[in-house]
Amino acid sequence: MELIKQKIGVVGGSQGLGSWIVKYFRSKGADARFSSRKENSEFDSNLQLADWADIVVLAVPISAMANVMEEVFPALDDKYLIDVCSVKKFVIEKYQQLRQVYTEVLPKYCSIHPMFSHRIKSFDGNVVLFNHNDGAEDLEDALKKCFLEDGGVVKDVQYIKHDKLMGLVQGLNHFNVFVSAKTMARFDEDFEDIKSVASPPYRIFIVFYTRYVLQNPLLYADIQMRNEYVYEVVRIFRDEMNRLFDIIQTRDRDQFMEYIMEMQGFFGQNEGDIELSSHLMQKLSQKLEEK
């Protein structure tokens, strides 16, 4: 398949990742257009877009993904469908249900997860996960080739495994960031005073607290609440938080040291990142000095 010869329609293409996808394929020379609730939509409806396109990309919020897939599905016979959802199990199950309902409609389906935001300047080094394929092997091969040529990283991760991993990579990370950021806000110290005494490692925390907190919380809410594996992860987090809190409250230094040493075997596999962290700290220190 030559992507450049395909008509690519992006549902939700006026903003966020959807807008990035439209611009990306246009930069390749493909005819990429979008539908949106906004006034600048290039189609009157999502169904009209699906009638026009050879490849339909769903780039809508997680909470809207199932309904929009159902909306366009009748127009997808012998067409390609891509979802770029951050949570996979429920959306792939929705696709499978629709296949049973619309037995006369035979789409070719590829479920992927671009692991980056629309703010990236270059594809170089950014990861795209391929999670499920139903008759769209030629499209998957073409996408992988395109992304790899631009310096991207592609990886196959089965969709249930994907959601379990995202429970940690996204769910735990976001939960930890928001609870930590909320704690900082409630402690009620002057923000500039906090920054003035923070070493480069702690400044990184503050950078990311700010980055996440000042973005639209809807995406994070959907990731936390639509990925069923996040609950299990944050329950473990709560248990470990309570355990460490009890150790600190009783001032049991031996138990504290044992608590840390219990996980050293797991993170010892990643010891090489210590050198990387030193490099990042040095770069951040230089940036702070420039400011």
PDB file of C-alpha atoms in Angstrom:
ATOM      1  CA  MET A   1       0.000   0.000   0.000  1.00  0.00           C
ATOM      2  CA  GLU A   2       1.118   3.545  -0.806  1.00  0.00           C
ATOM      3  CA  LEU A   3      -0.246   5.851   1.871  1.00  0.00           C
ATOM      4  CA  ILE A   4       0.224   8.876  -0.355  1.00  0.00           C
ATOM      5  CA  LYS A   5      -2.441   7.502  -2.734  1.00  0.00           C
ATOM      6  CA  GLN A   6      -5.056   7.034  -0.001  1.00  0.00           C
ATOM      7  CA  LYS A   7      -7.726   9.497   1.055  1.00  0.00           C
ATOM      8  CA  ILE A   8      -7.259   9.797   4.816  1.00  0.00           C
ATOM      9  CA  GLY A   9     -10.121  11.116   6.932  1.00  0.00           C
ATOM     10  CA  VAL A  10      -9.494  12.012  10.571  1.00  0.00           C
ATOM     11  CA  VAL A  11     -12.493  12.214  12.886  1.00  0.00           C
ATOM     12  CA  GLY A  12     -11.563  14.783  15.525  1.00  0.00           C
ATOM     13  CA  GLY A  13      -8.882  16.330  13.355  1.00  0.00           C
ATOM     14  CA  SER A  14      -9.272  19.977  14.311  1.00  0.00           C
ATOM     15  CA  GLN A  15      -7.203  19.863  17.495  1.00  0.00           C
ATOM     16  CA  GLY A  16      -4.850  17.799  19.625  1.00  0.00           C
ATOM     17  CA  LEU A  17      -3.415  14.573  18.245  1.00  0.00           C
ATOM     18  CA  GLY A  18      -6.033  14.510  15.488  1.00  0.00           C
ATOM     19  CA  SER A  19      -4.758  17.816  14.130  1.00  0.00           C
ATOM     20  CA  TRP A  20      -1.190  16.507  14.288  1.00  0.00           C
ATOM     21  CA  ILE A  21      -2.186  13.404  12.294  1.00  0.00           C
ATOM     22  CA  VAL A  22      -3.815  15.524   9.578  1.00  0.00           C
ATOM     23  CA  LYS A  23      -0.729  17.716   9.270  1.00  0.00           C
ATOM     24  CA  TYR A  24       1.598  14.699   9.313  1.00  0.00           C
ATOM     25  CA  PHE A  25      -0.090  12.923   6.406  1.00  0.00           C
ATOM     26  CA  ARG A  26      -0.477  16.146   4.465  1.00  0.00           C
ATOM     27  CA  SER A  27       3.270  16.681   4.830  1.00  0.00           C
ATOM     28  CA  LYS A  28       3.695  13.295   3.135  1.00  0.00           C
ATOM     29  CA  GLY A  29       1.590  14.434   0.191  1.00  0.00           C
ATOM     30  CA  ALA A  30      -1.540  12.468   1.113  1.00  0.00           C
ATOM     31  CA  ASP A  31      -5.038  13.900   0.772  1.00  0.00           C
ATOM     32  CA  ALA A  32      -5.872  14.164   4.491  1.00  0.00           C
ATOM     33  CA  ARG A  33      -9.042  15.882   5.676  1.00  0.00           C
ATOM     34  CA  PHE A  34     -10.967  16.019   8.931  1.00  0.00           C
ATOM     35  CA  SER A  35     -14.338  16.289  10.587  1.00  0.00           C
ATOM     36  CA  SER A  36     -14.941  18.064  13.862  1.00  0.00           C
ATOM     37  CA  ARG A  37     -17.605  19.638  16.009  1.00  0.00           C
ATOM     38  CA  LYS A  38     -15.880  22.951  15.391  1.00  0.00           C
ATOM     39  CA  GLU A  39     -16.870  25.372  12.655  1.00  0.00           C
ATOM     40  CA  ASN A  40     -13.753  24.606  10.613  1.00  0.00           C
ATOM     41  CA  SER A  41     -14.805  20.983  10.014  1.00  0.00           C
ATOM     42  CA  GLU A  42     -14.221  19.960   6.398  1.00  0.00           C
ATOM     43  CA  PHE A  43     -17.305  17.705   6.401  1.00  0.00           C
ATOM     44  CA  ASP A  44     -20.871  18.174   7.545  1.00  0.00           C
ATOM     45  CA  SER A  45     -20.751  14.944   9.547  1.00  0.00           C
ATOM     46  CA  ASN A  46     -18.469  12.100  10.565  1.00  0.00           C
ATOM     47  CA  LEU A  47     -20.469   9.772   8.331  1.00  0.00           C
ATOM     48  CA  GLN A  48     -19.851  12.028   5.337  1.00  0.00           C
ATOM     49  CA  LEU A  49     -16.122  11.843   6.058  1.00  0.00           C
ATOM     50  CA  ALA A  50     -16.310   8.047   6.273  1.00  0.00           C
ATOM     51  CA  ASP A  51     -18.100   7.886   2.907  1.00  0.00           C
ATOM     52  CA  TRP A  52     -15.300   9.970   1.334  1.00  0.00           C
ATOM     53  CA  ALA A  53     -12.215   8.380   2.904  1.00  0.00           C
ATOM     54  CA  ASP A  54     -10.267   5.239   2.107  1.00  0.00           C
ATOM     55  CA  ILE A  55      -8.774   5.280   5.613  1.00  0.00           C
ATOM     56  CA  VAL A  56     -10.797   6.550   8.588  1.00  0.00           C
ATOM     57  CA  VAL A  57      -8.803   7.551  11.669  1.00  0.00           C
ATOM     58  CA  LEU A  58     -10.637   7.943  14.982  1.00  0.00           C
ATOM     59  CA  ALA A  59      -8.838  10.612  17.028  1.00  0.00           C
ATOM     60  CA  VAL A  60     -11.612  11.609  19.415  1.00  0.00           C
ATOM     61  CA  PRO A  61     -11.585  11.647  23.238  1.00  0.00           C
ATOM     62  CA  ILE A  62     -11.599   8.244  24.908  1.00  0.00           C
ATOM     63  CA  SER A  63     -15.118   8.794  26.243  1.00  0.00           C
ATOM     64  CA  ALA A  64     -16.429   9.412  22.693  1.00  0.00           C
ATOM     65  CA  MET A  65     -14.512   6.626  20.947  1.00  0.00           C
ATOM     66  CA  ALA A  66     -17.152   3.867  21.133  1.00  0.00           C
ATOM     67  CA  ASN A  67     -20.040   6.097  20.026  1.00  0.00           C
ATOM     68  CA  VAL A  68     -18.098   7.588  17.119  1.00  0.00           C
ATOM     69  CA  MET A  69     -16.981   4.155  15.943  1.00  0.00           C
ATOM     70  CA  GLU A  70     -20.605   3.023  15.941  1.00  0.00           C
ATOM     71  CA  GLU A  71     -21.615   6.187  14.076  1.00  0.00           C
ATOM     72  CA  VAL A  72     -19.209   5.656  11.159  1.00  0.00           C
ATOM     73  CA  PHE A  73     -19.193   1.852  11.081  1.00  0.00           C
ATOM     74  CA  PRO A  74     -21.979   1.387   8.473  1.00  0.00           C
ATOM     75  CA  ALA A  75     -19.846   3.321   5.944  1.00  0.00           C
ATOM     76  CA  LEU A  76     -16.674   1.271   6.494  1.00  0.00           C
ATOM     77  CA  ASP A  77     -17.246  -1.688   4.176  1.00  0.00           C
ATOM     78  CA  ASP A  78     -13.972  -2.467   2.368  1.00  0.00           C
ATOM     79  CA  LYS A  79     -12.361   0.581   3.990  1.00  0.00           C
ATOM     80  CA  TYR A  80      -9.612   0.878   6.563  1.00  0.00           C
ATOM     81  CA  LEU A  81     -10.263   1.933  10.140  1.00  0.00           C
ATOM     82  CA  ILE A  82      -7.604   3.140  12.591  1.00  0.00           C
ATOM     83  CA  ASP A  83      -8.143   4.083  16.205  1.00  0.00           C
ATOM     84  CA  VAL A  84      -5.456   5.945  18.162  1.00  0.00           C
ATOM     85  CA  CYS A  85      -7.061   5.450  21.557  1.00  0.00           C
ATOM     86  CA  SER A  86      -4.942   5.384  24.735  1.00  0.00           C
ATOM     87  CA  VAL A  87      -7.099   2.575  26.182  1.00  0.00           C
ATOM     88  CA  LYS A  88      -7.582  -0.505  24.025  1.00  0.00           C
ATOM     89  CA  LYS A  89      -9.692  -3.261  25.550  1.00  0.00           C
ATOM     90  CA  PHE A  90     -13.062  -1.516  25.474  1.00  0.00           C
ATOM     91  CA  VAL A  91     -12.611  -0.005  22.005  1.00  0.00           C
ATOM     92  CA  ILE A  92     -11.471  -3.267  20.380  1.00  0.00           C
ATOM     93  CA  GLU A  93     -14.341  -5.109  22.051  1.00  0.00           C
ATOM     94  CA  LYS A  94     -16.681  -2.426  20.636  1.00  0.00           C
ATOM     95  CA  TYR A  95     -15.274  -3.074  17.164  1.00  0.00           C
ATOM     96  CA  GLN A  96     -15.820  -6.808  17.570  1.00  0.00           C
ATOM     97  CA  GLN A  97     -19.418  -6.223  18.708  1.00  0.00           C
ATOM     98  CA  LEU A  98     -20.102  -4.010  15.689  1.00  0.00           C
ATOM     99  CA  ARG A  99     -18.760  -6.692  13.374  1.00  0.00           C
ATOM    100  CA  GLN A 100     -21.409  -9.025  14.790  1.00  0.00           C
ATOM    101  CA  VAL A 101     -24.180  -6.446  14.344  1.00  0.00           C
ATOM    102  CA  TYR A 102     -23.204  -5.240  10.850  1.00  0.00           C
ATOM    103  CA  THR A 103     -22.346  -8.598   9.301  1.00  0.00           C
ATOM    104  CA  GLU A 104     -22.495  -7.131   5.786  1.00  0.00           C
ATOM    105  CA  VAL A 105     -19.829  -4.498   6.627  1.00  0.00           C
ATOM    106  CA  LEU A 106     -16.272  -5.772   6.273  1.00  0.00           C
ATOM    107  CA  PRO A 107     -13.739  -3.132   7.316  1.00  0.00           C
ATOM    108  CA  LYS A 108     -10.008  -3.603   7.761  1.00  0.00           C
ATOM    109  CA  TYR A 109      -9.016  -2.503  11.228  1.00  0.00           C
ATOM    110  CA  CYS A 110      -5.756  -1.417  12.847  1.00  0.00           C
ATOM    111  CA  SER A 111      -5.560  -0.259  16.472  1.00  0.00           C
ATOM    112  CA  ILE A 112      -2.494   1.798  17.379  1.00  0.00           C
ATOM    113  CA  HIS A 113      -1.347   4.047  20.226  1.00  0.00           C
ATOM    114  CA  PRO A 114       0.999   6.949  19.436  1.00  0.00           C
ATOM    115  CA  MET A 115       2.905   7.452  22.699  1.00  0.00           C
ATOM    116  CA  PHE A 116       3.299  11.201  22.324  1.00  0.00           C
ATOM    117  CA  SER A 117       1.295  14.412  22.369  1.00  0.00           C
ATOM    118  CA  HIS A 118       0.528  16.743  19.484  1.00  0.00           C
ATOM    119  CA  ARG A 119       3.251  19.092  20.753  1.00  0.00           C
ATOM    120  CA  ILE A 120       6.151  17.032  19.400  1.00  0.00           C
ATOM    121  CA  LYS A 121       8.318  18.801  16.844  1.00  0.00           C
ATOM    122  CA  SER A 122       9.747  15.662  15.261  1.00  0.00           C
ATOM    123  CA  PHE A 123       8.822  11.993  14.997  1.00  0.00           C
ATOM    124  CA  ASP A 124      12.435  11.099  15.806  1.00  0.00           C
ATOM    125  CA  GLY A 125      12.619   8.739  18.797  1.00  0.00           C
ATOM    126  CA  ASN A 126       8.884   8.781  19.484  1.00  0.00           C
ATOM    127  CA  VAL A 127       7.058   5.484  19.965  1.00  0.00           C
ATOM    128  CA  VAL A 128       3.955   4.075  18.285  1.00  0.00           C
ATOM    129  CA  LEU A 129       2.463   0.877  19.687  1.00  0.00           C
ATOM    130  CA  PHE A 130       0.600  -1.499  17.348  1.00  0.00           C
ATOM    131  CA  ASN A 131      -2.020  -3.377  19.348  1.00  0.00           C
ATOM    132  CA  HIS A 132      -4.528  -5.145  17.105  1.00  0.00           C
ATOM    133  CA  ASN A 133      -5.068  -5.941  13.443  1.00  0.00           C
ATOM    134  CA  ASP A 134      -8.071  -7.357  11.611  1.00  0.00           C
ATOM    135  CA  GLY A 135      -7.332  -7.736   7.910  1.00  0.00           C
ATOM    136  CA  ALA A 136      -5.262  -4.551   7.682  1.00  0.00           C
ATOM    137  CA  GLU A 137      -1.784  -6.067   7.438  1.00  0.00           C
ATOM    138  CA  ASP A 138      -0.932  -3.988   4.351  1.00  0.00           C
ATOM    139  CA  LEU A 139      -1.893  -0.780   6.157  1.00  0.00           C
ATOM    140  CA  GLU A 140       0.077  -1.751   9.263  1.00  0.00           C
ATOM    141  CA  ASP A 141       3.160  -2.491   7.157  1.00  0.00           C
ATOM    142  CA  ALA A 142       2.823   0.860   5.340  1.00  0.00           C
ATOM    143  CA  LEU A 143       2.420   2.786   8.600  1.00  0.00           C
ATOM    144  CA  LYS A 144       5.398   1.081  10.214  1.00  0.00           C
ATOM    145  CA  LYS A 145       7.554   1.792   7.180  1.00  0.00           C
ATOM    146  CA  CYS A 146       6.501   5.442   7.184  1.00  0.00           C
ATOM    147  CA  PHE A 147       7.115   5.927  10.908  1.00  0.00           C
ATOM    148  CA  LEU A 148      10.470   4.148  10.853  1.00  0.00           C
ATOM    149  CA  GLU A 149      11.681   6.246   7.925  1.00  0.00           C
ATOM    150  CA  ASP A 150      10.970   9.347  10.040  1.00  0.00           C
ATOM    151  CA  GLY A 151      12.996   8.013  12.966  1.00  0.00           C
ATOM    152  CA  GLY A 152      10.055   6.724  14.986  1.00  0.00           C
ATOM    153  CA  VAL A 153      10.034   3.568  17.074  1.00  0.00           C
ATOM    154  CA  VAL A 154       7.342   0.926  16.502  1.00  0.00           C
ATOM    155  CA  LYS A 155       6.502  -1.962  18.802  1.00  0.00           C
ATOM    156  CA  ASP A 156       3.862  -4.700  18.755  1.00  0.00           C
ATOM    157  CA  VAL A 157       1.994  -5.058  22.065  1.00  0.00           C
ATOM    158  CA  GLN A 158      -1.153  -7.208  22.274  1.00  0.00           C
ATOM    159  CA  TYR A 159      -4.066  -5.043  23.434  1.00  0.00           C
ATOM    160  CA  ILE A 160      -4.710  -6.638  26.836  1.00  0.00           C
ATOM    161  CA  LYS A 161      -0.989  -6.461  27.600  1.00  0.00           C
ATOM    162  CA  HIS A 162      -1.082  -2.851  26.374  1.00  0.00           C
ATOM    163  CA  ASP A 163      -3.735  -1.833  28.893  1.00  0.00           C
ATOM    164  CA  LYS A 164      -1.912  -3.573  31.734  1.00  0.00           C
ATOM    165  CA  LEU A 165       1.335  -1.790  30.853  1.00  0.00           C
ATOM    166  CA  MET A 166      -0.463   1.542  30.446  1.00  0.00           C
ATOM    167  CA  GLY A 167      -1.915   1.028  33.917  1.00  0.00           C
ATOM    168  CA  LEU A 168       1.662   1.495  35.099  1.00  0.00           C
ATOM    169  CA  VAL A 169       3.178   3.773  32.448  1.00  0.00           C
ATOM    170  CA  GLN A 170       0.243   6.184  32.300  1.00  0.00           C
ATOM    171  CA  GLY A 171      -2.145   5.380  35.148  1.00  0.00           C
ATOM    172  CA  LEU A 172       0.407   5.154  37.955  1.00  0.00           C
ATOM    173  CA  ASN A 173       2.430   8.065  36.617  1.00  0.00           C
ATOM    174  CA  HIS A 174      -0.572  10.390  36.335  1.00  0.00           C
ATOM    175  CA  PHE A 175      -1.963   9.339  39.719  1.00  0.00           C
ATOM    176  CA  ASN A 176       1.391   9.926  41.383  1.00  0.00           C
ATOM    177  CA  VAL A 177       1.846  13.307  39.674  1.00  0.00           C
ATOM    178  CA  PHE A 178      -1.591  14.627  40.595  1.00  0.00           C
ATOM    179  CA  VAL A 179      -1.464  13.483  44.226  1.00  0.00           C
ATOM    180  CA  SER A 180       2.060  14.896  44.610  1.00  0.00           C
ATOM    181  CA  ALA A 181       1.128  18.165  42.901  1.00  0.00           C
ATOM    182  CA  LYS A 182      -1.987  18.506  45.050  1.00  0.00           C
ATOM    183  CA  THR A 183       0.128  17.923  48.151  1.00  0.00           C
ATOM    184  CA  MET A 184       2.499  20.696  47.078  1.00  0.00           C
ATOM    185  CA  ALA A 185      -0.405  23.065  46.446  1.00  0.00           C
ATOM    186  CA  ARG A 186      -2.052  22.290  49.800  1.00  0.00           C
ATOM    187  CA  PHE A 187       1.171  22.727  51.783  1.00  0.00           C
ATOM    188  CA  ASP A 188       0.883  26.408  50.898  1.00  0.00           C
ATOM    189  CA  GLU A 189       4.488  27.477  50.446  1.00  0.00           C
ATOM    190  CA  ASP A 190       5.382  30.195  47.956  1.00  0.00           C
ATOM    191  CA  PHE A 191       5.974  28.594  44.554  1.00  0.00           C
ATOM    192  CA  GLU A 192       9.079  30.635  43.784  1.00  0.00           C
ATOM    193  CA  ASP A 193      10.555  29.766  47.193  1.00  0.00           C
ATOM    194  CA  ILE A 194      10.084  26.056  46.423  1.00  0.00           C
ATOM    195  CA  LYS A 195      11.797  26.423  43.054  1.00  0.00           C
ATOM    196  CA  SER A 196      14.652  28.473  44.495  1.00  0.00           C
ATOM    197  CA  VAL A 197      15.795  25.665  46.801  1.00  0.00           C
ATOM    198  CA  ALA A 198      15.080  22.727  44.473  1.00  0.00           C
ATOM    199  CA  SER A 199      18.026  20.832  43.048  1.00  0.00           C
ATOM    200  CA  PRO A 200      17.834  19.762  39.373  1.00  0.00           C
ATOM    201  CA  PRO A 201      16.186  16.381  40.175  1.00  0.00           C
ATOM    202  CA  TYR A 202      13.428  18.086  42.144  1.00  0.00           C
ATOM    203  CA  ARG A 203      13.035  20.774  39.491  1.00  0.00           C
ATOM    204  CA  ILE A 204      12.223  17.972  37.049  1.00  0.00           C
ATOM    205  CA  PHE A 205       9.363  16.938  39.326  1.00  0.00           C
ATOM    206  CA  ILE A 206       8.084  20.519  39.397  1.00  0.00           C
ATOM    207  CA  VAL A 207       8.384  20.799  35.605  1.00  0.00           C
ATOM    208  CA  PHE A 208       6.203  17.740  35.113  1.00  0.00           C
ATOM    209  CA  TYR A 209       3.708  18.662  37.832  1.00  0.00           C
ATOM    210  CA  THR A 210       3.184  21.929  35.986  1.00  0.00           C
ATOM    211  CA  ARG A 211       3.015  20.263  32.561  1.00  0.00           C
ATOM    212  CA  TYR A 212       0.308  17.808  33.597  1.00  0.00           C
ATOM    213  CA  VAL A 213      -1.756  20.040  35.871  1.00  0.00           C
ATOM    214  CA  LEU A 214      -2.097  22.840  33.315  1.00  0.00           C
ATOM    215  CA  GLN A 215      -3.375  20.563  30.526  1.00  0.00           C
ATOM    216  CA  ASN A 216      -6.980  19.534  29.893  1.00  0.00           C
ATOM    217  CA  PRO A 217      -7.839  17.109  32.730  1.00  0.00           C
ATOM    218  CA  LEU A 218     -10.411  15.242  30.608  1.00  0.00           C
ATOM    219  CA  LEU A 219      -7.791  13.027  28.937  1.00  0.00           C
ATOM    220  CA  TYR A 220      -6.287  12.017  32.264  1.00  0.00           C
ATOM    221  CA  ALA A 221      -9.720  11.356  33.772  1.00  0.00           C
ATOM    222  CA  ASP A 222     -10.553   8.988  30.916  1.00  0.00           C
ATOM    223  CA  ILE A 223      -7.231   7.144  31.180  1.00  0.00           C
ATOM    224  CA  GLN A 224      -7.700   6.710  34.929  1.00  0.00           C
ATOM    225  CA  MET A 225     -11.320   5.602  34.672  1.00  0.00           C
ATOM    226  CA  ARG A 226     -11.608   3.753  31.332  1.00  0.00           C
ATOM    227  CA  ASN A 227      -8.546   1.531  31.694  1.00  0.00           C
ATOM    228  CA  GLU A 228      -9.768  -1.184  34.041  1.00  0.00           C
ATOM    229  CA  TYR A 229      -6.211  -2.096  35.081  1.00  0.00           C
ATOM    230  CA  VAL A 230      -5.491   1.355  36.523  1.00  0.00           C
ATOM    231  CA  TYR A 231      -7.653   0.604  39.561  1.00  0.00           C
ATOM    232  CA  GLU A 232      -5.525  -2.409  40.460  1.00  0.00           C
ATOM    233  CA  VAL A 233      -2.333  -0.404  40.064  1.00  0.00           C
ATOM    234  CA  VAL A 234      -3.436   2.554  42.191  1.00  0.00           C
ATOM    235  CA  ARG A 235      -4.797   0.185  44.847  1.00  0.00           C
ATOM    236  CA  ILE A 236      -1.278  -1.244  45.175  1.00  0.00           C
ATOM    237  CA  PHE A 237       0.024   2.336  45.291  1.00  0.00           C
ATOM    238  CA  ARG A 238      -2.353   3.141  48.152  1.00  0.00           C
ATOM    239  CA  ASP A 239      -1.275   0.015  50.055  1.00  0.00           C
ATOM    240  CA  GLU A 240       2.398   0.888  49.654  1.00  0.00           C
ATOM    241  CA  MET A 241       1.771   4.502  50.628  1.00  0.00           C
ATOM    242  CA  ASN A 242       0.057   3.362  53.835  1.00  0.00           C
ATOM    243  CA  ARG A 243       2.845   0.909  54.596  1.00  0.00           C
ATOM    244  CA  LEU A 244       5.581   3.503  54.177  1.00  0.00           C
ATOM    245  CA  PHE A 245       3.561   6.070  56.111  1.00  0.00           C
ATOM    246  CA  ASP A 246       3.343   3.674  59.069  1.00  0.00           C
ATOM    247  CA  ILE A 247       7.111   3.048  58.927  1.00  0.00           C
ATOM    248  CA  ILE A 248       7.834   6.796  58.961  1.00  0.00           C
ATOM    249  CA  GLN A 249       5.279   7.467  61.680  1.00  0.00           C
ATOM    250  CA  THR A 250       6.899   4.872  63.971  1.00  0.00           C
ATOM    251  CA  ARG A 251      10.408   6.118  63.005  1.00  0.00           C
ATOM    252  CA  ASP A 252      11.531   2.575  62.262  1.00  0.00           C
ATOM    253  CA  ARG A 253      14.760   3.123  60.348  1.00  0.00           C
ATOM    254  CA  ASP A 254      15.455  -0.602  59.947  1.00  0.00           C
ATOM    255  CA  GLN A 255      12.044  -1.147  58.376  1.00  0.00           C
ATOM    256  CA  PHE A 256      12.586   1.871  56.131  1.00  0.00           C
ATOM    257  CA  MET A 257      15.900   0.529  54.843  1.00  0.00           C
ATOM    258  CA  GLU A 258      14.353  -2.912  54.341  1.00  0.00           C
ATOM    259  CA  TYR A 259      11.484  -1.323  52.420  1.00  0.00           C
ATOM    260  CA  ILE A 260      13.924   0.275  49.968  1.00  0.00           C
ATOM    261  CA  MET A 261      16.162  -2.776  49.659  1.00  0.00           C
ATOM    262  CA  GLU A 262      13.185  -5.011  48.826  1.00  0.00           C
ATOM    263  CA  MET A 263      12.880  -3.349  45.402  1.00  0.00           C
ATOM    264  CA  GLN A 264      16.580  -2.999  44.574  1.00  0.00           C
ATOM    265  CA  GLY A 265      16.632  -6.329  42.770  1.00  0.00           C
ATOM    266  CA  PHE A 266      13.875  -5.193  40.424  1.00  0.00           C
ATOM    267  CA  PHE A 267      15.439  -1.823  39.604  1.00  0.00           C
ATOM    268  CA  GLY A 268      18.938  -3.296  39.469  1.00  0.00           C
ATOM    269  CA  GLN A 269      17.990  -4.470  35.975  1.00  0.00           C
ATOM    270  CA  ASN A 270      17.878  -0.795  34.997  1.00  0.00           C
ATOM    271  CA  GLU A 271      21.124   0.331  36.595  1.00  0.00           C
ATOM    272  CA  GLY A 272      22.343   1.819  33.328  1.00  0.00           C
ATOM    273  CA  ASP A 273      19.802   4.610  33.651  1.00  0.00           C
ATOM    274  CA  ILE A 274      21.722   6.072  36.588  1.00  0.00           C
ATOM    275  CA  GLU A 275      24.302   7.411  34.148  1.00  0.00           C
ATOM    276  CA  LEU A 276      21.502   8.702  31.934  1.00  0.00           C
ATOM    277  CA  SER A 277      19.933  10.517  34.887  1.00  0.00           C
ATOM    278  CA  SER A 278      23.244  12.230  35.619  1.00  0.00           C
ATOM    279  CA  HIS A 279      23.384  13.420  32.009  1.00  0.00           C
ATOM    280  CA  LEU A 280      19.816  14.770  32.231  1.00  0.00           C
ATOM    281  CA  MET A 281      20.584  16.559  35.486  1.00  0.00           C
ATOM    282  CA  GLN A 282      23.566  18.257  33.894  1.00  0.00           C
ATOM    283  CA  LYS A 283      21.501  19.378  30.891  1.00  0.00           C
ATOM    284  CA  LEU A 284      18.736  20.704  33.126  1.00  0.00           C
ATOM    285  CA  SER A 285      21.258  22.607  35.258  1.00  0.00           C
ATOM    286  CA  GLN A 286      22.559  24.286  32.105  1.00  0.00           C
ATOM    287  CA  LYS A 287      19.045  25.244  31.050  1.00  0.00           C
ATOM    288  CA  LEU A 288      18.279  26.703  34.468  1.00  0.00           C
ATOM    289  CA  GLU A 289      21.455  28.756  34.385  1.00  0.00           C
ATOM    290  CA  GLU A 290      20.470  30.110  30.940  1.00  0.00           C
ATOM    291  CA  LYS A 291      17.192  31.353  32.413  1.00  0.00           C
TER     292      LYS A 291
END
